[in-house]
Amino acid sequence: MALAKTRSVSLVGVEGFVVDVEAAITSGVPGLHLVGLPDTALNEARDRVRAAVYNSGEDWPNRHVTISLFPASLPKRGSIFDAAIAVALMAAAEAIPPRSCEGLVVIGELGLDGRLRAVPGALAAVLAASQAGCKTVVVPSANRAEAELVDDLQVISASSLRGLLCLLRNEPPPIEEDEEPSDASPHSITEGMVLSGQGNRGPLDLADVRGQAEARRALEISAAGGHHLFFTGPPGCGKTMLAERLPTLMPPLDREEALKVTAIHSVARALPSDQPLITRPPFYAPHHTASTAAMVGGGHGRHIQPGAVSLAHNGILFLDEAPEFQRTTLDALRQPLEEGEVRISRIEGAACFPARFTLVLAANPCPCAAAKQVDCCCAPGVRRRYLSKLSGPLLDRIDLKLELTPASRAELRYDLEFAEASEVVAERVLQARERAAQRLADTPWRFNSEIPGPELRRRFTPPPEAMRTADAALQNGSLSVRGFDRIFRVAWTIADLAGRDQPNEDDVGGALALWTGRRS
């Protein structure tokens, strides 16, 4: 009996697990048998691997071949194992030295012509291999840029099975035709979504917004403290324009955050081909027809994919025309807003996706969306029912609420002197974040919005004289306990932006006005 082994990676959500791929050639009925809980796509690897081996100029062993994927109890899915199966089989057949592939982690899908095609989630797979202590990984050439983002790991890329086998034999690489475009093209397979960003419409700047000084200030507070935001107002008053400029106020992602965001987009096939590492906070804007599964993630069986809340991780999730979303879809946001992650369970498996994002909602005051209030034909009851689609528990988790009105002619004319550029505001945001980071240095939290209520009241309570307004609102019932905590988080962010060591009464009062939605 001939035996050989290499390794690959099984992905469950964005988490990866190193899998031993063993090949044994024994006497018996000729054929290839896969064991280790393979799914349909993996079972079909038998035909892909056989055709790829033949078309690479290699002999197929005319004996019984068993491929074992260990651990056997872990479900395996997808075509990511194709290349590892082919390499282990060729090593067992002694077409390559068996020791040449023992220390490798091999990922990639095989075409029938022997080409090594890109696979989604390559970065997540390579990260898992690195964390498991592996030193060398083999990836398709189209995934090389992703794989090289991981430090302290040797990356070997190949464009075909033939080229990979030559490399393992220490032979000169073959002369190959130009590679075909990658199958892992930058498109999202998630239903009903549009990925928005700065690249779609040219550079965005906060200075483009005329008027709406309070709204610009709310954006600054949101960016500094990670606070959720809700704009209401008639069409054309600048709700979408403001929301799209929120990413320009945020600092770039650090290395760890960028790798996590990039891994999620790679798994979802939403990674731009010309951008192997996402360094800016993502801005994700699903259409209002998006389903609950599209919003929080889902899928059938073992094929669980991240949703909008995970694609917006470390960035912004913008829901324009929020009342037009299904109410169940909106209420599904409550758990990720609290916990910063999404857990999706199916009979055949479960997956956990990170989902720590800043939520921005925008809504018209009524379904007719009249530009002027005098033109509105909606009865008061209709207006109430329309906005009531946003449930109380969801709105209770929104820190900043602001009702916008169309900018007046005077604001449009004279706001040129006061509208600051994104670069200027982003500098203040960065300084505020640094103050918060120093205060929270000995804690697991980064932003004021992440501090749990008990810890906030125990360790970060403002002075008693600063709390009078909030205490009165809590006592008369206009403020919930959750809202009480959120006001203090916003007050700390306002103080950080002003360079104060702790919030004063004006900071708490300003936070209360923003939480209740009253205009100052």
Short mmCIF file of C-alpha atoms in Angstrom, two decimals:
data_model
loop_
_atom_site.label_atom_id
_atom_site.label_comp_id
_atom_site.label_asym_id
_atom_site.label_seq_id
_atom_site.Cartn_x
_atom_site.Cartn_y
_atom_site.Cartn_z
CA MET A 1 0.00 0.00 0.00
CA ALA A 2 1.27 3.47 -0.97
CA LEU A 3 0.48 6.30 1.44
CA ALA A 4 1.08 10.07 1.36
CA LYS A 5 -0.19 13.10 3.22
CA THR A 6 -0.50 16.85 2.84
CA ARG A 7 -2.77 19.46 4.44
CA SER A 8 -5.48 21.92 3.50
CA VAL A 9 -7.97 24.19 5.32
CA SER A 10 -11.70 23.84 5.95
CA LEU A 11 -13.62 27.11 6.34
CA VAL A 12 -16.63 27.47 8.63
CA GLY A 13 -17.78 31.05 8.24
CA VAL A 14 -14.59 33.09 8.51
CA GLU A 15 -12.89 30.60 10.83
CA GLY A 16 -10.55 28.02 9.36
CA PHE A 17 -9.35 24.60 10.54
CA VAL A 18 -6.32 22.77 9.21
CA VAL A 19 -7.28 19.41 7.68
CA ASP A 20 -4.95 16.48 6.99
CA VAL A 21 -5.44 15.13 3.46
CA GLU A 22 -4.24 11.51 3.26
CA ALA A 23 -4.13 9.40 0.11
CA ALA A 24 -3.83 5.61 0.11
CA ILE A 25 -3.49 3.46 -3.02
CA THR A 26 -4.56 -0.13 -2.40
CA SER A 27 -5.70 -3.19 -4.30
CA GLY A 28 -9.37 -3.32 -5.16
CA VAL A 29 -11.83 -1.95 -7.67
CA PRO A 30 -10.21 1.02 -9.44
CA GLY A 31 -11.71 4.34 -8.43
CA LEU A 32 -11.41 7.30 -6.06
CA HIS A 33 -13.25 7.23 -2.74
CA LEU A 34 -13.54 10.28 -0.45
CA VAL A 35 -14.13 9.94 3.30
CA GLY A 36 -14.39 12.60 6.01
CA LEU A 37 -17.88 14.17 5.63
CA PRO A 38 -17.44 15.81 2.20
CA ASP A 39 -20.30 17.86 0.75
CA THR A 40 -21.57 17.64 -2.83
CA ALA A 41 -19.01 20.09 -4.25
CA LEU A 42 -16.20 18.19 -2.56
CA ASN A 43 -17.49 14.81 -3.75
CA GLU A 44 -17.37 16.16 -7.29
CA ALA A 45 -13.64 16.75 -6.78
CA ARG A 46 -13.11 13.15 -7.92
CA ASP A 47 -13.97 14.06 -11.50
CA ARG A 48 -12.16 17.41 -11.43
CA VAL A 49 -8.98 15.88 -10.03
CA ARG A 50 -8.98 12.96 -12.49
CA ALA A 51 -9.38 15.26 -15.51
CA ALA A 52 -6.79 17.73 -14.16
CA VAL A 53 -4.24 14.94 -13.61
CA TYR A 54 -4.74 13.57 -17.14
CA ASN A 55 -4.54 17.03 -18.73
CA SER A 56 -1.36 17.79 -16.77
CA GLY A 57 0.41 14.91 -18.53
CA GLU A 58 0.38 12.59 -15.51
CA ASP A 59 -0.70 8.93 -15.24
CA TRP A 60 -3.74 8.10 -13.18
CA PRO A 61 -3.22 5.10 -10.86
CA ASN A 62 -5.39 2.24 -12.11
CA ARG A 63 -6.05 1.02 -8.57
CA HIS A 64 -8.34 1.82 -5.66
CA VAL A 65 -7.56 5.26 -4.18
CA THR A 66 -8.91 6.40 -0.79
CA ILE A 67 -8.69 10.06 0.20
CA SER A 68 -9.24 10.71 3.89
CA LEU A 69 -9.90 14.17 5.29
CA PHE A 70 -9.02 14.36 8.99
CA PRO A 71 -10.59 15.16 11.43
CA ALA A 72 -13.30 12.94 10.00
CA SER A 73 -16.01 14.40 12.26
CA LEU A 74 -15.60 17.94 10.88
CA PRO A 75 -17.83 18.64 7.84
CA LYS A 76 -15.83 19.67 4.75
CA ARG A 77 -17.23 21.73 1.92
CA GLY A 78 -16.24 23.42 -1.29
CA SER A 79 -13.58 23.01 -3.93
CA ILE A 80 -10.74 24.41 -1.79
CA PHE A 81 -9.42 20.84 -1.28
CA ASP A 82 -8.97 20.00 -4.99
CA ALA A 83 -5.28 20.84 -5.22
CA ALA A 84 -4.43 19.11 -1.92
CA ILE A 85 -6.22 15.93 -3.03
CA ALA A 86 -4.34 15.92 -6.33
CA VAL A 87 -0.95 16.50 -4.64
CA ALA A 88 -1.53 13.78 -2.02
CA LEU A 89 -2.64 11.34 -4.73
CA MET A 90 0.41 12.06 -6.90
CA ALA A 91 2.66 11.62 -3.86
CA ALA A 92 1.04 8.28 -3.01
CA ALA A 93 1.57 7.22 -6.63
CA GLU A 94 5.23 8.30 -6.25
CA ALA A 95 4.89 10.76 -9.12
CA ILE A 96 6.40 13.27 -6.67
CA PRO A 97 8.47 12.61 -3.53
CA PRO A 98 6.02 11.96 -0.65
CA ARG A 99 8.10 14.07 1.73
CA SER A 100 7.90 17.09 -0.55
CA CYS A 101 4.27 17.79 0.40
CA GLU A 102 4.09 16.70 4.05
CA GLY A 103 4.79 20.14 5.49
CA LEU A 104 2.65 22.07 3.02
CA VAL A 105 -0.83 23.52 3.31
CA VAL A 106 -2.34 23.40 -0.19
CA ILE A 107 -5.50 25.26 -1.21
CA GLY A 108 -7.04 25.82 -4.61
CA GLU A 109 -9.68 24.62 -7.05
CA LEU A 110 -8.73 22.63 -10.13
CA GLY A 111 -10.10 23.19 -13.60
CA LEU A 112 -10.52 20.23 -15.90
CA ASP A 113 -7.53 21.50 -17.92
CA GLY A 114 -5.32 21.45 -14.82
CA ARG A 115 -5.44 25.17 -14.07
CA LEU A 116 -5.28 26.16 -10.42
CA ARG A 117 -8.17 28.55 -9.86
CA ALA A 118 -8.73 31.10 -7.14
CA VAL A 119 -10.99 30.25 -4.21
CA PRO A 120 -13.04 32.60 -2.00
CA GLY A 121 -11.83 32.97 1.56
CA ALA A 122 -8.16 32.45 0.73
CA LEU A 123 -7.03 35.00 3.33
CA ALA A 124 -9.13 33.38 6.07
CA ALA A 125 -7.65 29.99 5.13
CA VAL A 126 -4.08 31.25 5.18
CA LEU A 127 -4.65 33.00 8.53
CA ALA A 128 -5.92 29.71 9.97
CA ALA A 129 -2.85 27.89 8.66
CA SER A 130 -0.55 30.48 10.23
CA GLN A 131 -2.35 30.30 13.58
CA ALA A 132 -2.01 26.50 13.51
CA GLY A 133 1.77 26.86 13.26
CA CYS A 134 2.16 25.99 9.58
CA LYS A 135 5.11 27.58 7.81
CA THR A 136 4.46 27.10 4.08
CA VAL A 137 1.25 27.46 2.09
CA VAL A 138 0.53 26.82 -1.58
CA VAL A 139 -2.14 29.01 -3.20
CA PRO A 140 -3.37 29.75 -6.73
CA SER A 141 -1.53 32.64 -8.38
CA ALA A 142 -4.74 34.70 -8.31
CA ASN A 143 -4.82 34.44 -4.48
CA ARG A 144 -1.14 35.24 -3.95
CA ALA A 145 -1.68 38.91 -3.01
CA GLU A 146 -4.15 37.91 -0.28
CA ALA A 147 -1.91 35.17 1.10
CA GLU A 148 1.14 37.44 1.31
CA LEU A 149 -0.72 39.71 3.73
CA VAL A 150 -0.01 37.16 6.48
CA ASP A 151 3.37 37.66 8.14
CA ASP A 152 5.92 34.93 8.94
CA LEU A 153 4.57 32.52 6.35
CA GLN A 154 6.20 31.32 3.14
CA VAL A 155 3.76 31.62 0.24
CA ILE A 156 4.17 29.49 -2.88
CA SER A 157 1.87 30.27 -5.79
CA ALA A 158 1.14 28.23 -8.89
CA SER A 159 -1.16 28.72 -11.84
CA SER A 160 -1.59 25.04 -12.70
CA LEU A 161 -1.29 21.56 -11.25
CA ARG A 162 1.47 20.82 -13.73
CA GLY A 163 3.49 23.79 -12.50
CA LEU A 164 2.93 22.80 -8.87
CA LEU A 165 4.10 19.22 -9.48
CA CYS A 166 7.22 20.49 -11.27
CA LEU A 167 7.96 22.67 -8.26
CA LEU A 168 7.63 19.72 -5.87
CA ARG A 169 9.94 17.67 -8.08
CA ASN A 170 12.51 20.48 -8.20
CA GLU A 171 12.08 20.65 -11.97
CA PRO A 172 12.05 23.81 -14.10
CA PRO A 173 8.56 25.34 -14.31
CA PRO A 174 6.63 24.63 -17.51
CA ILE A 175 5.85 27.27 -20.11
CA GLU A 176 2.16 27.97 -19.68
CA GLU A 177 -0.45 30.03 -21.45
CA ASP A 178 -1.67 33.28 -19.95
CA GLU A 179 -3.92 32.79 -16.97
CA GLU A 180 -7.64 33.15 -17.24
CA PRO A 181 -9.45 35.75 -15.14
CA SER A 182 -10.04 34.68 -11.57
CA ASP A 183 -13.33 32.93 -10.76
CA ALA A 184 -13.29 34.67 -7.40
CA SER A 185 -14.34 37.89 -9.07
CA PRO A 186 -15.20 40.90 -6.91
CA HIS A 187 -18.94 40.50 -6.68
CA SER A 188 -21.05 39.87 -3.66
CA ILE A 189 -23.21 36.77 -3.70
CA THR A 190 -25.36 38.25 -0.97
CA GLU A 191 -28.90 39.03 -2.02
CA GLY A 192 -30.23 42.56 -2.52
CA MET A 193 -27.13 44.57 -1.63
CA VAL A 194 -25.07 47.38 -3.08
CA LEU A 195 -21.52 48.02 -1.92
CA SER A 196 -21.08 51.76 -1.79
CA GLY A 197 -17.88 53.66 -1.31
CA GLN A 198 -15.67 56.47 -2.29
CA GLY A 199 -14.65 54.79 -5.52
CA ASN A 200 -18.16 54.91 -6.97
CA ARG A 201 -18.64 58.68 -7.16
CA GLY A 202 -15.21 60.19 -6.79
CA PRO A 203 -13.71 61.70 -3.62
CA LEU A 204 -16.24 62.58 -0.91
CA ASP A 205 -15.73 65.45 1.53
CA LEU A 206 -17.80 66.77 4.41
CA ALA A 207 -17.27 70.27 3.08
CA ASP A 208 -19.58 69.33 0.19
CA VAL A 209 -22.52 69.48 2.62
CA ARG A 210 -24.01 72.97 2.85
CA GLY A 211 -26.08 73.78 5.89
CA GLN A 212 -26.96 71.05 8.41
CA ALA A 213 -24.36 72.18 10.95
CA GLU A 214 -25.98 70.07 13.69
CA ALA A 215 -25.95 67.01 11.46
CA ARG A 216 -22.27 67.52 10.63
CA ARG A 217 -21.58 67.77 14.36
CA ALA A 218 -23.52 64.53 14.94
CA LEU A 219 -21.37 62.81 12.29
CA GLU A 220 -18.24 63.94 14.11
CA ILE A 221 -19.52 62.56 17.42
CA SER A 222 -20.52 59.30 15.75
CA ALA A 223 -17.08 58.88 14.16
CA ALA A 224 -15.24 59.70 17.39
CA GLY A 225 -17.17 57.36 19.67
CA GLY A 226 -18.66 54.72 17.35
CA HIS A 227 -22.22 55.86 18.09
CA HIS A 228 -25.22 54.81 16.00
CA LEU A 229 -27.07 57.55 14.15
CA PHE A 230 -30.62 58.19 12.88
CA PHE A 231 -31.57 60.99 10.48
CA THR A 232 -35.16 61.88 9.63
CA GLY A 233 -36.22 64.59 7.21
CA PRO A 234 -37.82 65.25 3.82
CA PRO A 235 -36.14 64.19 0.57
CA GLY A 236 -33.26 66.36 -0.53
CA CYS A 237 -32.26 67.65 2.90
CA GLY A 238 -28.94 65.76 2.82
CA LYS A 239 -29.48 62.53 4.79
CA THR A 240 -27.75 60.23 2.30
CA MET A 241 -25.09 62.80 1.47
CA LEU A 242 -24.18 63.07 5.15
CA ALA A 243 -24.12 59.32 5.74
CA GLU A 244 -21.83 58.68 2.76
CA ARG A 245 -19.26 61.08 4.22
CA LEU A 246 -19.04 59.41 7.61
CA PRO A 247 -16.20 57.04 6.50
CA THR A 248 -14.09 60.07 5.52
CA LEU A 249 -14.02 61.13 9.18
CA MET A 250 -12.75 57.80 10.45
CA PRO A 251 -9.07 56.84 10.79
CA PRO A 252 -7.71 54.00 8.63
CA LEU A 253 -8.04 50.48 9.99
CA ASP A 254 -5.09 49.10 11.91
CA ARG A 255 -3.38 45.95 10.66
CA GLU A 256 -5.45 43.49 12.69
CA GLU A 257 -8.75 45.18 11.81
CA ALA A 258 -7.82 45.36 8.12
CA LEU A 259 -7.01 41.65 7.97
CA LYS A 260 -10.30 40.72 9.64
CA VAL A 261 -12.34 42.95 7.30
CA THR A 262 -10.49 41.66 4.25
CA ALA A 263 -11.02 38.03 5.31
CA ILE A 264 -14.79 38.59 5.61
CA HIS A 265 -15.01 40.19 2.17
CA SER A 266 -12.88 37.41 0.69
CA VAL A 267 -15.23 34.73 2.06
CA ALA A 268 -18.21 36.65 0.64
CA ARG A 269 -16.56 37.07 -2.80
CA ALA A 270 -16.81 40.83 -2.31
CA LEU A 271 -13.09 41.62 -2.29
CA PRO A 272 -12.03 44.00 -5.08
CA SER A 273 -9.48 42.35 -7.35
CA ASP A 274 -7.24 45.43 -7.27
CA GLN A 275 -7.38 45.81 -3.48
CA PRO A 276 -5.98 42.76 -1.65
CA LEU A 277 -6.12 44.58 1.71
CA ILE A 278 -9.04 46.79 2.78
CA THR A 279 -7.51 49.62 4.82
CA ARG A 280 -10.46 52.03 5.05
CA PRO A 281 -13.63 51.44 7.09
CA PRO A 282 -16.14 49.75 4.79
CA PHE A 283 -19.42 51.49 3.92
CA TYR A 284 -22.19 49.03 3.16
CA ALA A 285 -25.67 50.06 2.02
CA PRO A 286 -28.11 47.21 1.36
CA HIS A 287 -31.26 47.87 -0.65
CA HIS A 288 -34.50 47.98 1.33
CA THR A 289 -35.64 44.75 -0.35
CA ALA A 290 -32.83 42.81 1.39
CA SER A 291 -34.05 39.76 3.32
CA THR A 292 -33.19 38.93 6.91
CA ALA A 293 -30.64 36.34 5.74
CA ALA A 294 -29.02 38.92 3.47
CA MET A 295 -28.82 41.33 6.39
CA VAL A 296 -27.38 39.10 9.14
CA GLY A 297 -26.03 36.20 7.08
CA GLY A 298 -27.27 32.72 6.35
CA GLY A 299 -27.43 29.96 3.80
CA HIS A 300 -28.36 26.32 3.41
CA GLY A 301 -26.70 23.49 5.27
CA ARG A 302 -22.97 24.10 5.66
CA HIS A 303 -22.89 26.94 3.12
CA ILE A 304 -23.28 29.81 5.60
CA GLN A 305 -22.28 33.20 4.21
CA PRO A 306 -21.76 36.56 5.97
CA GLY A 307 -24.46 39.21 5.64
CA ALA A 308 -24.49 42.98 5.49
CA VAL A 309 -23.76 43.41 9.20
CA SER A 310 -20.51 41.45 8.82
CA LEU A 311 -19.50 43.10 5.55
CA ALA A 312 -19.84 46.40 7.45
CA HIS A 313 -17.62 45.14 10.31
CA ASN A 314 -15.35 47.96 11.57
CA GLY A 315 -17.23 50.34 9.29
CA ILE A 316 -20.69 51.71 8.56
CA LEU A 317 -23.95 49.96 7.79
CA PHE A 318 -26.26 52.51 6.14
CA LEU A 319 -29.98 51.76 5.82
CA ASP A 320 -31.52 54.38 3.58
CA GLU A 321 -35.33 54.55 3.59
CA ALA A 322 -35.20 52.50 6.79
CA PRO A 323 -39.00 52.14 7.28
CA GLU A 324 -39.17 50.42 3.88
CA PHE A 325 -37.19 47.45 5.23
CA GLN A 326 -39.13 44.51 6.60
CA ARG A 327 -39.68 44.91 10.31
CA THR A 328 -38.28 41.43 11.05
CA THR A 329 -35.14 42.37 9.12
CA LEU A 330 -34.68 45.53 11.17
CA ASP A 331 -35.29 43.77 14.47
CA ALA A 332 -32.69 41.16 13.54
CA LEU A 333 -30.11 43.94 13.99
CA ARG A 334 -30.73 44.17 17.72
CA GLN A 335 -28.53 41.23 18.72
CA PRO A 336 -25.45 42.20 16.64
CA LEU A 337 -25.81 45.81 17.82
CA GLU A 338 -25.49 44.60 21.42
CA GLU A 339 -22.94 41.80 21.04
CA GLY A 340 -20.85 42.80 18.02
CA GLU A 341 -21.17 39.39 16.36
CA VAL A 342 -23.71 37.16 14.62
CA ARG A 343 -24.19 33.48 15.43
CA ILE A 344 -25.97 31.48 12.74
CA SER A 345 -27.01 27.92 13.55
CA ARG A 346 -28.12 25.25 11.11
CA ILE A 347 -28.78 21.52 11.59
CA GLU A 348 -25.52 20.65 9.84
CA GLY A 349 -23.36 23.31 11.46
CA ALA A 350 -23.00 26.79 12.90
CA ALA A 351 -20.89 29.83 12.14
CA CYS A 352 -20.00 33.01 14.00
CA PHE A 353 -19.27 36.22 12.10
CA PRO A 354 -17.92 39.48 13.57
CA ALA A 355 -20.39 42.35 13.24
CA ARG A 356 -19.19 45.42 15.11
CA PHE A 357 -20.36 48.33 12.98
CA THR A 358 -21.78 51.84 13.20
CA LEU A 359 -25.44 51.82 12.17
CA VAL A 360 -26.78 54.85 10.29
CA LEU A 361 -30.51 55.00 9.58
CA ALA A 362 -32.23 57.52 7.32
CA ALA A 363 -35.97 57.94 6.90
CA ASN A 364 -38.51 60.25 5.33
CA PRO A 365 -41.18 61.47 7.77
CA CYS A 366 -44.01 59.84 5.80
CA PRO A 367 -44.61 57.42 2.91
CA CYS A 368 -45.47 60.11 0.35
CA ALA A 369 -42.00 61.66 0.83
CA ALA A 370 -43.13 65.15 -0.09
CA ALA A 371 -40.26 67.60 -0.39
CA LYS A 372 -42.29 70.27 1.45
CA GLN A 373 -44.52 69.69 4.44
CA VAL A 374 -47.34 71.70 2.88
CA ASP A 375 -47.42 69.22 -0.01
CA CYS A 376 -47.74 66.17 2.25
CA CYS A 377 -51.04 64.30 1.84
CA CYS A 378 -50.49 61.84 4.69
CA ALA A 379 -52.76 61.87 7.73
CA PRO A 380 -51.10 61.98 11.17
CA GLY A 381 -51.99 58.34 11.76
CA VAL A 382 -50.31 57.33 8.51
CA ARG A 383 -47.14 59.18 9.46
CA ARG A 384 -47.09 57.52 12.89
CA ARG A 385 -47.60 54.04 11.44
CA TYR A 386 -44.86 54.63 8.88
CA LEU A 387 -42.18 55.54 11.41
CA SER A 388 -43.46 52.94 13.89
CA LYS A 389 -41.94 50.30 11.59
CA LEU A 390 -38.75 51.19 13.42
CA SER A 391 -39.42 49.43 16.70
CA GLY A 392 -38.81 50.99 20.08
CA PRO A 393 -36.13 48.45 21.10
CA LEU A 394 -34.20 49.22 17.89
CA LEU A 395 -34.43 53.00 18.32
CA ASP A 396 -33.45 52.59 21.97
CA ARG A 397 -30.07 51.36 20.72
CA ILE A 398 -29.49 54.46 18.57
CA ASP A 399 -27.36 57.04 20.38
CA LEU A 400 -27.86 60.05 18.09
CA LYS A 401 -31.20 61.05 16.57
CA LEU A 402 -31.64 64.18 14.52
CA GLU A 403 -34.53 65.64 12.55
CA LEU A 404 -33.26 67.51 9.51
CA THR A 405 -34.98 70.35 7.68
CA PRO A 406 -34.06 71.68 4.23
CA ALA A 407 -31.21 74.18 4.36
CA SER A 408 -32.34 77.77 3.95
CA ARG A 409 -31.01 80.06 1.24
CA ALA A 410 -28.96 81.96 3.82
CA GLU A 411 -27.35 78.72 5.08
CA LEU A 412 -26.44 77.66 1.56
CA ARG A 413 -24.89 81.07 0.89
CA TYR A 414 -22.99 81.70 4.11
CA ASP A 415 -22.08 78.19 5.21
CA LEU A 416 -19.02 78.31 2.95
CA GLU A 417 -17.10 79.90 5.82
CA PHE A 418 -18.06 77.27 8.40
CA ALA A 419 -18.23 73.97 6.49
CA GLU A 420 -15.03 72.16 7.47
CA ALA A 421 -13.29 69.64 5.24
CA SER A 422 -13.27 65.98 6.21
CA GLU A 423 -9.52 66.16 6.80
CA VAL A 424 -9.95 68.83 9.50
CA VAL A 425 -12.76 67.00 11.28
CA ALA A 426 -10.95 63.66 10.99
CA GLU A 427 -8.00 65.11 12.91
CA ARG A 428 -10.29 66.02 15.83
CA VAL A 429 -11.86 62.58 15.65
CA LEU A 430 -8.44 60.95 15.82
CA GLN A 431 -7.45 63.02 18.86
CA ALA A 432 -10.73 62.16 20.60
CA ARG A 433 -10.19 58.46 19.91
CA GLU A 434 -6.68 58.68 21.34
CA ARG A 435 -8.03 60.26 24.55
CA ALA A 436 -10.62 57.51 24.85
CA ALA A 437 -7.97 54.85 24.16
CA GLN A 438 -5.78 56.21 26.96
CA ARG A 439 -8.72 56.17 29.38
CA LEU A 440 -9.69 52.63 28.35
CA ALA A 441 -6.14 51.30 28.07
CA ASP A 442 -6.59 48.74 30.87
CA THR A 443 -9.97 47.54 29.55
CA PRO A 444 -11.04 45.35 26.60
CA TRP A 445 -12.94 48.26 24.97
CA ARG A 446 -11.74 50.72 22.35
CA PHE A 447 -14.63 53.21 22.02
CA ASN A 448 -16.98 54.88 24.45
CA SER A 449 -19.91 53.17 22.72
CA GLU A 450 -18.55 49.74 23.69
CA ILE A 451 -18.42 50.27 27.47
CA PRO A 452 -21.05 48.04 29.17
CA GLY A 453 -23.67 49.79 31.27
CA PRO A 454 -22.57 48.38 34.67
CA GLU A 455 -18.93 49.34 34.06
CA LEU A 456 -20.00 52.73 32.75
CA ARG A 457 -21.94 53.49 35.94
CA ARG A 458 -19.26 52.01 38.19
CA ARG A 459 -16.08 53.46 36.71
CA PHE A 460 -17.00 56.25 34.32
CA THR A 461 -19.88 58.11 35.95
CA PRO A 462 -19.76 61.90 35.36
CA PRO A 463 -19.79 64.23 38.39
CA PRO A 464 -23.20 64.53 40.18
CA GLU A 465 -23.64 68.15 39.11
CA ALA A 466 -23.30 67.09 35.45
CA MET A 467 -25.99 64.43 35.79
CA ARG A 468 -28.90 66.58 36.95
CA THR A 469 -30.60 66.82 33.55
CA ALA A 470 -30.30 63.09 32.88
CA ASP A 471 -31.47 62.19 36.39
CA ALA A 472 -34.58 64.30 35.93
CA ALA A 473 -35.35 62.65 32.56
CA LEU A 474 -34.92 59.19 34.08
CA GLN A 475 -37.17 60.08 37.01
CA ASN A 476 -40.03 61.44 34.88
CA GLY A 477 -39.97 58.38 32.61
CA SER A 478 -38.83 60.09 29.41
CA LEU A 479 -35.54 58.19 29.54
CA SER A 480 -35.00 54.43 29.84
CA VAL A 481 -32.11 52.85 31.72
CA ARG A 482 -30.55 51.81 28.41
CA GLY A 483 -30.95 55.38 27.18
CA PHE A 484 -29.43 56.63 30.44
CA ASP A 485 -26.27 54.63 29.72
CA ARG A 486 -26.13 55.72 26.10
CA ILE A 487 -26.34 59.39 27.06
CA PHE A 488 -23.27 59.02 29.26
CA ARG A 489 -21.34 57.29 26.49
CA VAL A 490 -22.12 60.15 24.11
CA ALA A 491 -21.28 62.70 26.83
CA TRP A 492 -17.83 61.14 27.19
CA THR A 493 -17.30 61.41 23.43
CA ILE A 494 -18.34 65.06 23.42
CA ALA A 495 -15.89 65.69 26.27
CA ASP A 496 -13.13 63.87 24.38
CA LEU A 497 -13.72 66.05 21.33
CA ALA A 498 -13.51 69.15 23.52
CA GLY A 499 -10.34 67.92 25.25
CA ARG A 500 -11.95 67.71 28.71
CA ASP A 501 -11.02 65.07 31.28
CA GLN A 502 -14.67 64.36 32.14
CA PRO A 503 -18.12 65.40 30.91
CA ASN A 504 -19.78 68.52 32.30
CA GLU A 505 -23.45 69.45 32.45
CA ASP A 506 -23.43 70.88 28.92
CA ASP A 507 -21.97 67.63 27.54
CA VAL A 508 -24.66 65.54 29.23
CA GLY A 509 -27.38 67.98 28.14
CA GLY A 510 -26.13 67.89 24.55
CA ALA A 511 -26.07 64.09 24.62
CA LEU A 512 -29.63 64.01 26.00
CA ALA A 513 -30.85 66.33 23.24
CA LEU A 514 -29.24 64.14 20.58
CA TRP A 515 -30.69 60.95 22.07
CA THR A 516 -34.24 62.30 22.28
CA GLY A 517 -34.04 63.89 18.83
CA ARG A 518 -34.82 67.42 20.01
CA ARG A 519 -33.16 70.21 18.07
CA SER A 520 -31.01 72.50 20.16
#
